[in-house]
CSV table of C-alpha atoms in Angstrom, one decimal:
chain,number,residue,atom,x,y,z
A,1,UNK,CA,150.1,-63.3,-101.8
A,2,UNK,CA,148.1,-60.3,-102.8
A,3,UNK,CA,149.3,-57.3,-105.2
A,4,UNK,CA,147.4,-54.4,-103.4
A,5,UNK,CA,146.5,-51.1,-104.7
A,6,UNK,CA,145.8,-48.6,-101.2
A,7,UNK,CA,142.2,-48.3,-102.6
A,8,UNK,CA,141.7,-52.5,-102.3
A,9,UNK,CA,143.5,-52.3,-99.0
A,10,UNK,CA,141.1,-49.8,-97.6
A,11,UNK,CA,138.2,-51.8,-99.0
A,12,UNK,CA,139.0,-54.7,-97.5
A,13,UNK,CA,139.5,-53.1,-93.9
A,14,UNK,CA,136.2,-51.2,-93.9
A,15,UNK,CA,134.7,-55.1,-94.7
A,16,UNK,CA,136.7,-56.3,-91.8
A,17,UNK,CA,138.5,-59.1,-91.3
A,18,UNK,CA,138.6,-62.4,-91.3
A,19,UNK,CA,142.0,-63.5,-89.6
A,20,UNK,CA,142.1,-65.9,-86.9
A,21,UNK,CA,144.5,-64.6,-84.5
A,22,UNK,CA,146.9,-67.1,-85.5
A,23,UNK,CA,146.8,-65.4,-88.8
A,24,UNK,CA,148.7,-62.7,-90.0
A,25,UNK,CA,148.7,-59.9,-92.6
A,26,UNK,CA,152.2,-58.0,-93.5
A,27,UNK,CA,152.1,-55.2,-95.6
A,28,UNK,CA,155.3,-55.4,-98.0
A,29,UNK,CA,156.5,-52.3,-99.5
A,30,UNK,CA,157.9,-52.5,-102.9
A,31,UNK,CA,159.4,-49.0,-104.3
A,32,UNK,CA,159.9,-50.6,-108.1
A,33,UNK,CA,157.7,-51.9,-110.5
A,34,UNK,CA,157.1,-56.1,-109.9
A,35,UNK,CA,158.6,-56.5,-114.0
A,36,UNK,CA,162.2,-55.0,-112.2
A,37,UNK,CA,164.5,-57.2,-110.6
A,38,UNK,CA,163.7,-55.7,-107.4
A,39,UNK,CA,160.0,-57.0,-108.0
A,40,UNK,CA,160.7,-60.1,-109.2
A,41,UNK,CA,162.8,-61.0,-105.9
A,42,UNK,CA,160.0,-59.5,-103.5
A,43,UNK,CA,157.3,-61.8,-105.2
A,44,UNK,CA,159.1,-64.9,-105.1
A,45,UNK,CA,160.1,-64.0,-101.7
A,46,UNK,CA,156.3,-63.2,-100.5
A,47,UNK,CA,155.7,-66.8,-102.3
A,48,UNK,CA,157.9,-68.5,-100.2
A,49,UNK,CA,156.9,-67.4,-97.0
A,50,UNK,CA,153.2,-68.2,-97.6
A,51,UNK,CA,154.3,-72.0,-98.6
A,52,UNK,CA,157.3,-72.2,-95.7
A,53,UNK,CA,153.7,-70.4,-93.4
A,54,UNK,CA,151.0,-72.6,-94.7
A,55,UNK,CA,149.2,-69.7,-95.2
A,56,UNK,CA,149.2,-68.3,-91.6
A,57,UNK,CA,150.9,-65.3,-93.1
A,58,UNK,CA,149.8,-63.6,-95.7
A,59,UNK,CA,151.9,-60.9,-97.8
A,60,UNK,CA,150.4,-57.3,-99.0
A,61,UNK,CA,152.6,-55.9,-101.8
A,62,UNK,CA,152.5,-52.5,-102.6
A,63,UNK,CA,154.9,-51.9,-105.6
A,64,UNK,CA,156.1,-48.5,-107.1
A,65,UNK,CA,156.2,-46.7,-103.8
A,66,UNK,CA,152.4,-46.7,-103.2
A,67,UNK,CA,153.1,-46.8,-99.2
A,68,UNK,CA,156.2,-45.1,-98.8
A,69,UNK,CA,159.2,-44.1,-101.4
A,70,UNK,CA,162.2,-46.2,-101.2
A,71,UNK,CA,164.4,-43.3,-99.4
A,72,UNK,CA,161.1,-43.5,-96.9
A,73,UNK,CA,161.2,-47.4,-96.3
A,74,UNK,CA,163.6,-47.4,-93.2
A,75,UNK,CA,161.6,-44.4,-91.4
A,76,UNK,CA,158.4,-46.8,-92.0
A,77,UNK,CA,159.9,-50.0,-91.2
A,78,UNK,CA,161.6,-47.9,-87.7
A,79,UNK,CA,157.9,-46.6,-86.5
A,80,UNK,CA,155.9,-49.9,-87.7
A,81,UNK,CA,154.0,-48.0,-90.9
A,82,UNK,CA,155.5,-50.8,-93.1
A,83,UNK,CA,155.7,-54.5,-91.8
A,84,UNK,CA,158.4,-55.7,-94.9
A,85,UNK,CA,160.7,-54.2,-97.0
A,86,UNK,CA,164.1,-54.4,-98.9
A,87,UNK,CA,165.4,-51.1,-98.5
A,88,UNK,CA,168.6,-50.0,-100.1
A,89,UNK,CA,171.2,-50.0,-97.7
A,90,UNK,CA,171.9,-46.1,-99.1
A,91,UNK,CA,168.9,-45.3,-97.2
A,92,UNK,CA,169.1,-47.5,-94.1
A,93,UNK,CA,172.7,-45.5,-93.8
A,94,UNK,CA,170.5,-42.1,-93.4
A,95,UNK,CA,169.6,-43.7,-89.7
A,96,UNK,CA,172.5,-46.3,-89.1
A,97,UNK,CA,175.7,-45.1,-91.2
A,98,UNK,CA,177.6,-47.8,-91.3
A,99,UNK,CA,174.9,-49.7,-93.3
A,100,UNK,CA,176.2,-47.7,-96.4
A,101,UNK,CA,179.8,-48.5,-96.0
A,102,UNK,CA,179.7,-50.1,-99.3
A,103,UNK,CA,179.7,-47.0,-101.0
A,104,UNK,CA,183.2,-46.4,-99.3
A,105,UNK,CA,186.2,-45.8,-101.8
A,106,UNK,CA,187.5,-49.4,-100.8
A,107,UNK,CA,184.7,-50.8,-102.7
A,108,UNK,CA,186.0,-49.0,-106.5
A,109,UNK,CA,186.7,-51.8,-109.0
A,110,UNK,CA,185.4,-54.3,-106.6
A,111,UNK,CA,183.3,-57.7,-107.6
A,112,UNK,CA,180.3,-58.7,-106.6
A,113,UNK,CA,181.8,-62.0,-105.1
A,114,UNK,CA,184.3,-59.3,-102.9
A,115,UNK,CA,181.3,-57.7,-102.3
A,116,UNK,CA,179.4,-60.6,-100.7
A,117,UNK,CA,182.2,-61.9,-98.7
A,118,UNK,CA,182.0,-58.4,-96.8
A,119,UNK,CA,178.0,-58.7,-96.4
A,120,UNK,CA,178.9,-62.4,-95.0
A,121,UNK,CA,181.8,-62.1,-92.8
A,122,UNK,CA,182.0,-60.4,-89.5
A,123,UNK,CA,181.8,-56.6,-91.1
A,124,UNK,CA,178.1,-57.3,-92.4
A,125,UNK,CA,177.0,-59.7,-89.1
A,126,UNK,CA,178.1,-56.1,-87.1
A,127,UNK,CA,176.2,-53.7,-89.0
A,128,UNK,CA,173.2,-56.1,-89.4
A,129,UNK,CA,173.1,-56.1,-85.3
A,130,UNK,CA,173.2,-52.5,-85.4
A,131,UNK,CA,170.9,-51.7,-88.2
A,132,UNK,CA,168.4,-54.1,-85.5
A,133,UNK,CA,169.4,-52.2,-82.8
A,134,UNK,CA,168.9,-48.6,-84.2
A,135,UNK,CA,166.4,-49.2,-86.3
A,136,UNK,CA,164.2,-51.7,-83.9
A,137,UNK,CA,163.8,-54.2,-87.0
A,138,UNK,CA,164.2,-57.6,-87.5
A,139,UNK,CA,167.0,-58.0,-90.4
A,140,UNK,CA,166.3,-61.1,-92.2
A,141,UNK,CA,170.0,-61.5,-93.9
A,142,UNK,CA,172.6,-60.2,-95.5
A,143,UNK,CA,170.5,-59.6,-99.0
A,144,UNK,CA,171.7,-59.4,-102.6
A,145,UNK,CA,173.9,-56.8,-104.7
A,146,UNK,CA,171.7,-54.0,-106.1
A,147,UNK,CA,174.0,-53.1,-108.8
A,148,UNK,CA,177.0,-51.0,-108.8
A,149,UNK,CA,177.3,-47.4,-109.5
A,150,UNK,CA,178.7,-46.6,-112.8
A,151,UNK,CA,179.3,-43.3,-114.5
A,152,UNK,CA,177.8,-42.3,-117.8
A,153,UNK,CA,178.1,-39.2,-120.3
A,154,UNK,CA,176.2,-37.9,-123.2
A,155,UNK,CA,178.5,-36.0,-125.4
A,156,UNK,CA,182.4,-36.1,-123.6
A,157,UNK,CA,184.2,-39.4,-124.3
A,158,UNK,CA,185.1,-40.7,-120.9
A,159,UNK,CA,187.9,-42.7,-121.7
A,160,UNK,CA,190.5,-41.2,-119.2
A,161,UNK,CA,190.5,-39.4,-116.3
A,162,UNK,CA,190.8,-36.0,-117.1
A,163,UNK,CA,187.9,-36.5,-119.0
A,164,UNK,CA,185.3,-35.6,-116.5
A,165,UNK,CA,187.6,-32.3,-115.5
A,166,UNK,CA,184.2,-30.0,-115.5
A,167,UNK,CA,181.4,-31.7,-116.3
A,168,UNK,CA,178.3,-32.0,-114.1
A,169,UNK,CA,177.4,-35.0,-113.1
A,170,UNK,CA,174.2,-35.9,-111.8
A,171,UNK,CA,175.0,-37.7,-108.2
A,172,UNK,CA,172.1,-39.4,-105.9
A,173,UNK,CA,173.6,-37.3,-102.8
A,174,UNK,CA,176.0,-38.0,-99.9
A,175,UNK,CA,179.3,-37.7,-99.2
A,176,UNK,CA,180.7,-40.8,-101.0
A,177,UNK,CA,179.3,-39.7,-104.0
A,178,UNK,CA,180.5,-36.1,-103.7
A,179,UNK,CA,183.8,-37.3,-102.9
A,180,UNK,CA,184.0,-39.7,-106.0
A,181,UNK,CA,183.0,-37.0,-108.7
A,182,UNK,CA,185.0,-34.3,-107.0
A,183,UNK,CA,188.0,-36.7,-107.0
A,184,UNK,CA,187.6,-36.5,-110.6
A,185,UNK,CA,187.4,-32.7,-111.2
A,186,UNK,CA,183.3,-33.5,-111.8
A,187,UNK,CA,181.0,-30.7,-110.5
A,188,UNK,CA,178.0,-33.2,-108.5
A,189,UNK,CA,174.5,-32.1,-108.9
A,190,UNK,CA,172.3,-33.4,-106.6
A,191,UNK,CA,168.7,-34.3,-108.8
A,192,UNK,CA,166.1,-36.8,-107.8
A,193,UNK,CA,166.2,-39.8,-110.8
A,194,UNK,CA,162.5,-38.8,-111.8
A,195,UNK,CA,163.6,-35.3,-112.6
A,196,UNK,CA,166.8,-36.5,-114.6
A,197,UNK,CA,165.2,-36.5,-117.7
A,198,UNK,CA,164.3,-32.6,-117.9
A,199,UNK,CA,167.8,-32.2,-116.7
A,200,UNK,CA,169.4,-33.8,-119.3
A,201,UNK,CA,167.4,-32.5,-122.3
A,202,UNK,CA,168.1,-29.3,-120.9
A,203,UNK,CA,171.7,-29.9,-120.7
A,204,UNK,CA,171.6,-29.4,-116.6
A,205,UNK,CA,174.0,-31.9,-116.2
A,206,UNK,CA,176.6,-33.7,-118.8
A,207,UNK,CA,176.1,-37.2,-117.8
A,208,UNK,CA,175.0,-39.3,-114.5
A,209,UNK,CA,176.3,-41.5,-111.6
A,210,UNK,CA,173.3,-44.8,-111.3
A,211,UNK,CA,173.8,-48.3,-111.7
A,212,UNK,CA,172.8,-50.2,-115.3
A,213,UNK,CA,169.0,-51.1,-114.1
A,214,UNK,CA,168.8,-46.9,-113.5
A,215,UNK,CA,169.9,-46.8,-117.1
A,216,UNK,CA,167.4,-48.9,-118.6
A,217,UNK,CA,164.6,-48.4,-116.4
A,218,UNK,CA,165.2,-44.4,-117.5
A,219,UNK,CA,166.0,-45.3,-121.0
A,220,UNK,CA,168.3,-42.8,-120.5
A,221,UNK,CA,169.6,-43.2,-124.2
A,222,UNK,CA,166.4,-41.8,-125.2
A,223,UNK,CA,167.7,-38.7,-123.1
A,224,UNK,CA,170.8,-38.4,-125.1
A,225,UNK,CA,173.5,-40.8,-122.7
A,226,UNK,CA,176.0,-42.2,-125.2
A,227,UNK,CA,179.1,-43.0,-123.3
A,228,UNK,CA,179.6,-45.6,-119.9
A,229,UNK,CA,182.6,-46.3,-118.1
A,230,UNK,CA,184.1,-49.8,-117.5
A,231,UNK,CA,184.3,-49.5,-114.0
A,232,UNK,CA,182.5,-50.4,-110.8
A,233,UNK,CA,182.6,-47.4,-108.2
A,234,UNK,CA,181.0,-49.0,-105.2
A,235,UNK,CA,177.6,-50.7,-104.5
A,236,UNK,CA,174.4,-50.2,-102.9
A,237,UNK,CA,172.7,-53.8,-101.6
A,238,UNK,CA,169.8,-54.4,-100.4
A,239,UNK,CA,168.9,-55.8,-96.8
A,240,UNK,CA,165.8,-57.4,-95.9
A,241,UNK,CA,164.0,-56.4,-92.9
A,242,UNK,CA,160.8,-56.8,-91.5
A,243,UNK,CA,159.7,-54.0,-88.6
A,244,UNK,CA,159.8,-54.4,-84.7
A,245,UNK,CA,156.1,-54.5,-84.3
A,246,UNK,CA,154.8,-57.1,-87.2
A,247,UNK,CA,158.3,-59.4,-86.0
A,248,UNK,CA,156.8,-59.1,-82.3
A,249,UNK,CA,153.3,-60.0,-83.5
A,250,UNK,CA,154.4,-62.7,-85.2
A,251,UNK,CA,154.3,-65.8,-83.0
A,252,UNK,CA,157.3,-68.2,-83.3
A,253,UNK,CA,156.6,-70.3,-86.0
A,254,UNK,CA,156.0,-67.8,-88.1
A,255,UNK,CA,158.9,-65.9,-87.5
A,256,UNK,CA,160.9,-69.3,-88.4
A,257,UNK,CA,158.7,-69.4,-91.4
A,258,UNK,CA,159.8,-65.6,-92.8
A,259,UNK,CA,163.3,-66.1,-92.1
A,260,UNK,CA,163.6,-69.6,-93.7
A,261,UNK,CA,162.3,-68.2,-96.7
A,262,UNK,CA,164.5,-65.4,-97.2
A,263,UNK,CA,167.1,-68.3,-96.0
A,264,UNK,CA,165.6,-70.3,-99.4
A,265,UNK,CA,165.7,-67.7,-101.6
A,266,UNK,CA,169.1,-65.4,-101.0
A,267,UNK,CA,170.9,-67.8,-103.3
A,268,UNK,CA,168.5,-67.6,-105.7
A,269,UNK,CA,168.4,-63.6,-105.5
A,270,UNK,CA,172.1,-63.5,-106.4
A,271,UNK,CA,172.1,-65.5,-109.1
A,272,UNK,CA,169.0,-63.7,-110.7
A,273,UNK,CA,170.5,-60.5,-110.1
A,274,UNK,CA,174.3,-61.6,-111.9
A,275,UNK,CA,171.9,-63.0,-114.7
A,276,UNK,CA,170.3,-59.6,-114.7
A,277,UNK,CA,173.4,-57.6,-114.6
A,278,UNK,CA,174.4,-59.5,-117.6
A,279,UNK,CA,170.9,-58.7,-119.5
A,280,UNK,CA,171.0,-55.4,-118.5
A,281,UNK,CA,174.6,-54.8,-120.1
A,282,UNK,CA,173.3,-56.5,-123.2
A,283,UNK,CA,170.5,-54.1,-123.7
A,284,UNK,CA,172.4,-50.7,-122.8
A,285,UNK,CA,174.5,-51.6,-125.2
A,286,UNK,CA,171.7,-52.6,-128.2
A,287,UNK,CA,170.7,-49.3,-127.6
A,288,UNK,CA,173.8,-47.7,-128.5
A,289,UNK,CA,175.5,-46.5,-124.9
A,290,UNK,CA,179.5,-47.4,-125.6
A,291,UNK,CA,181.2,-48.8,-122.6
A,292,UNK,CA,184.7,-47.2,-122.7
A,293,UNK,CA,187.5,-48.8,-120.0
A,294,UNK,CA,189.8,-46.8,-118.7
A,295,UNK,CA,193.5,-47.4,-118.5
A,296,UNK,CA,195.6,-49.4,-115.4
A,297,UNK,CA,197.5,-45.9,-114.1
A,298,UNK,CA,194.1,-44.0,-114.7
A,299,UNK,CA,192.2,-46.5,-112.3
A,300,UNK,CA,194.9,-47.0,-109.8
A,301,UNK,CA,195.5,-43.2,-109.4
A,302,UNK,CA,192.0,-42.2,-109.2
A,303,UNK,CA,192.2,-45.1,-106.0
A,304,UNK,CA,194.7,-43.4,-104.7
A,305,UNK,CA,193.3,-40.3,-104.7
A,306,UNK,CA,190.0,-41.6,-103.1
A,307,UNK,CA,191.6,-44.2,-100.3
A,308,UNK,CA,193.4,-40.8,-99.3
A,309,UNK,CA,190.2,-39.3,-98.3
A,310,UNK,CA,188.3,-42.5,-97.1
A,311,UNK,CA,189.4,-41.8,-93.9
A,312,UNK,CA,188.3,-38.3,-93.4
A,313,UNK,CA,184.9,-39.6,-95.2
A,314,UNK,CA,184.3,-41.9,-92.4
A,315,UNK,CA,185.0,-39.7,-89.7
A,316,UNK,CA,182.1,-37.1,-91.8
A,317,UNK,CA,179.6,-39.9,-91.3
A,318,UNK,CA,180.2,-41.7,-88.2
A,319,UNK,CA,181.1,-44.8,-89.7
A,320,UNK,CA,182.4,-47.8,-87.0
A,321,UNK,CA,186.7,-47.6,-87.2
A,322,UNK,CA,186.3,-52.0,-86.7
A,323,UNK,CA,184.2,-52.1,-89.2
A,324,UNK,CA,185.8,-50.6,-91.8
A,325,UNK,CA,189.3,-53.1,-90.7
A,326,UNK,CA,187.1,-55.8,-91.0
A,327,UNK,CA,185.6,-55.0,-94.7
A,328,UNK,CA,188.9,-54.2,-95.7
A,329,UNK,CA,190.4,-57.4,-94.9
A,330,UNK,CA,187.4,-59.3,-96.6
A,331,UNK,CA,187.9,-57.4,-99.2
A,332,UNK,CA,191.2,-58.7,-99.6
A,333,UNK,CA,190.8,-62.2,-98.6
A,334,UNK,CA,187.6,-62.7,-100.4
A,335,UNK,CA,187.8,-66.3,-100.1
A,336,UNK,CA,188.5,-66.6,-96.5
């Protein structure tokens, strides 16, 4: 496994190669530093499918978006600029919508283990056969929870409902989103995360919808966050892919070998990332950011609200009527 900067990869292709043909270079995009979860996963995970390969392939990574940004990754993956990738499923949905149904408004207050039994049952086996077929990937697995979104405030106190009546909120885009924030009387204001922190100084927005790693990686109670709410909105995974072209170039046992390592280290992934979750909870707090819960009514009427428009919200973006039947009755028999 090699961590690549572009100006080592160019090097070593004006030197030439020296790759049997049985060998076999991918070039795995990482849009995260390797010290973030995210990184940490994608090394082990190049690790393993050197061992499982015996060295017949050999892993590239390129972390903090030096190939492509992470909203970029499925474009790359689609036309064979990138060869492996674990994109967030937000972004695969830009191409194939029904990879973001986790975002639904299903999902609010959900668990990670709820979460998982809809990427493993038959809702997540059908939109990883048509995230193949749209995108022209190999997808490697179901992949691991991301964190969920969670909403935080600088100055208002977001202990109830009414709460957010009027502030702007800082949202990552699309309609789910939208819909959640206007649900609670929230103005959304679409801003990229690296321009977040001039937007908050400046007062542009009152407080921000990202998960707990966007919190600390922004150490976004430098920027004056001091309030968090208690509640899981919906989730963002991330799927594991590897494009059409480096899959077909691959000859068969080294395709066994890639997919029996992500195969070996899935589990792993999802325990790191609960332990993670955990840490990261820890540390927001240390630094000062008050989690506030809200009440039993407040919750169920705000999923009220939200289930009324889910339908209407996946007619918007095309997303599969089956589908959705068959998250929602994982969802409810998460054991099953």
């Amino acid at each position: 496994m090699k961590i690549t900067t572009l100006w080592l990869a160019m090097a070593a292709a004006l030197a030439g190669s020296t790759l049997t043909a049985q060998e076999v270079t991918l070039k795995f995009g990482v849009p995260a530093s390797l010290t973030t979860p995210r990184g940490v996963i994608a090394e082990k995970f190049a690790e393993a499918i050197e061992a499982r390969s015996e060295g017949s392939v050999e892993v590239e990574i390129y972390p903090d978006s030096q190939l492509f940004p992470g909203s970029g990754e499925p474009k790359a993956l689609a036309s064979g600029a990138l060869d492996l990738a674990i994109p967030n499923v937000a972004h695969v949905g830009a191409i194939e919508p029904n990879a973001d149904i986790f975002s639904m408004p299903m999902f609010l207050g959900t668990t990670p283990e709820q979460l998982y039994a809809v990427m493993d049952g038959e809702a997540g086996a059908e939109i990883i056969a048509r995230v193949e077929a749209r995108l022209g990937v190999k997808v490697l697995g179901a992949g691991f929870d991301n964190g969920a979104d969670v909403l935080f405030t600088a100055e208002t106190l977001p202990d109830t409902l009414s709460a957010f009546e009027g502030l702007k909120i800082r949202a990552p885009g699309g309609p789910k989103h939208i819909a959640r924030l206007k649900a609670l009387g929230a103005t959304p204001v679409f801003i990229k995360f690296e321009d977040l922190a001039l937007a908050l100084t400046q007062g542009t927005v009152d407080g921000v919808m990202t998960n707990d790693n966007g919190v600390v990686q922004g150490k976004l109670w430098e920027l004056g966050i001091k309030h968090g709410v208690d509640l899981d909105l919906g989730w963002a995974p991330l799927m594991p892919m590897v494009s059409g072209a480096a899959w077909s170039g691959m000859n068969e046992a080294q395709q066994a070998a890639v997919s029996d390592a992500w195969a070996e280290i899935q589990p792993w992934a999802r325990e790191y990332i609960a332990e993670e979750a955990a840490r990261l909870n820890a540390e927001i707090e240390a630094h000062g950011i008050t989690m506030h819960s809200l009440s039993e009514a407040d919750v169920a009427a705000f999923r009220d609200t939200l289930m009324e428009l889910q339908p209407g919200i996946a007619s918007d973006t095309g997303t599969d009527a089956g589908i959705m039947a068959a998250a929602e009755a994982a969802l409810s028999n998460p054991s099953n």
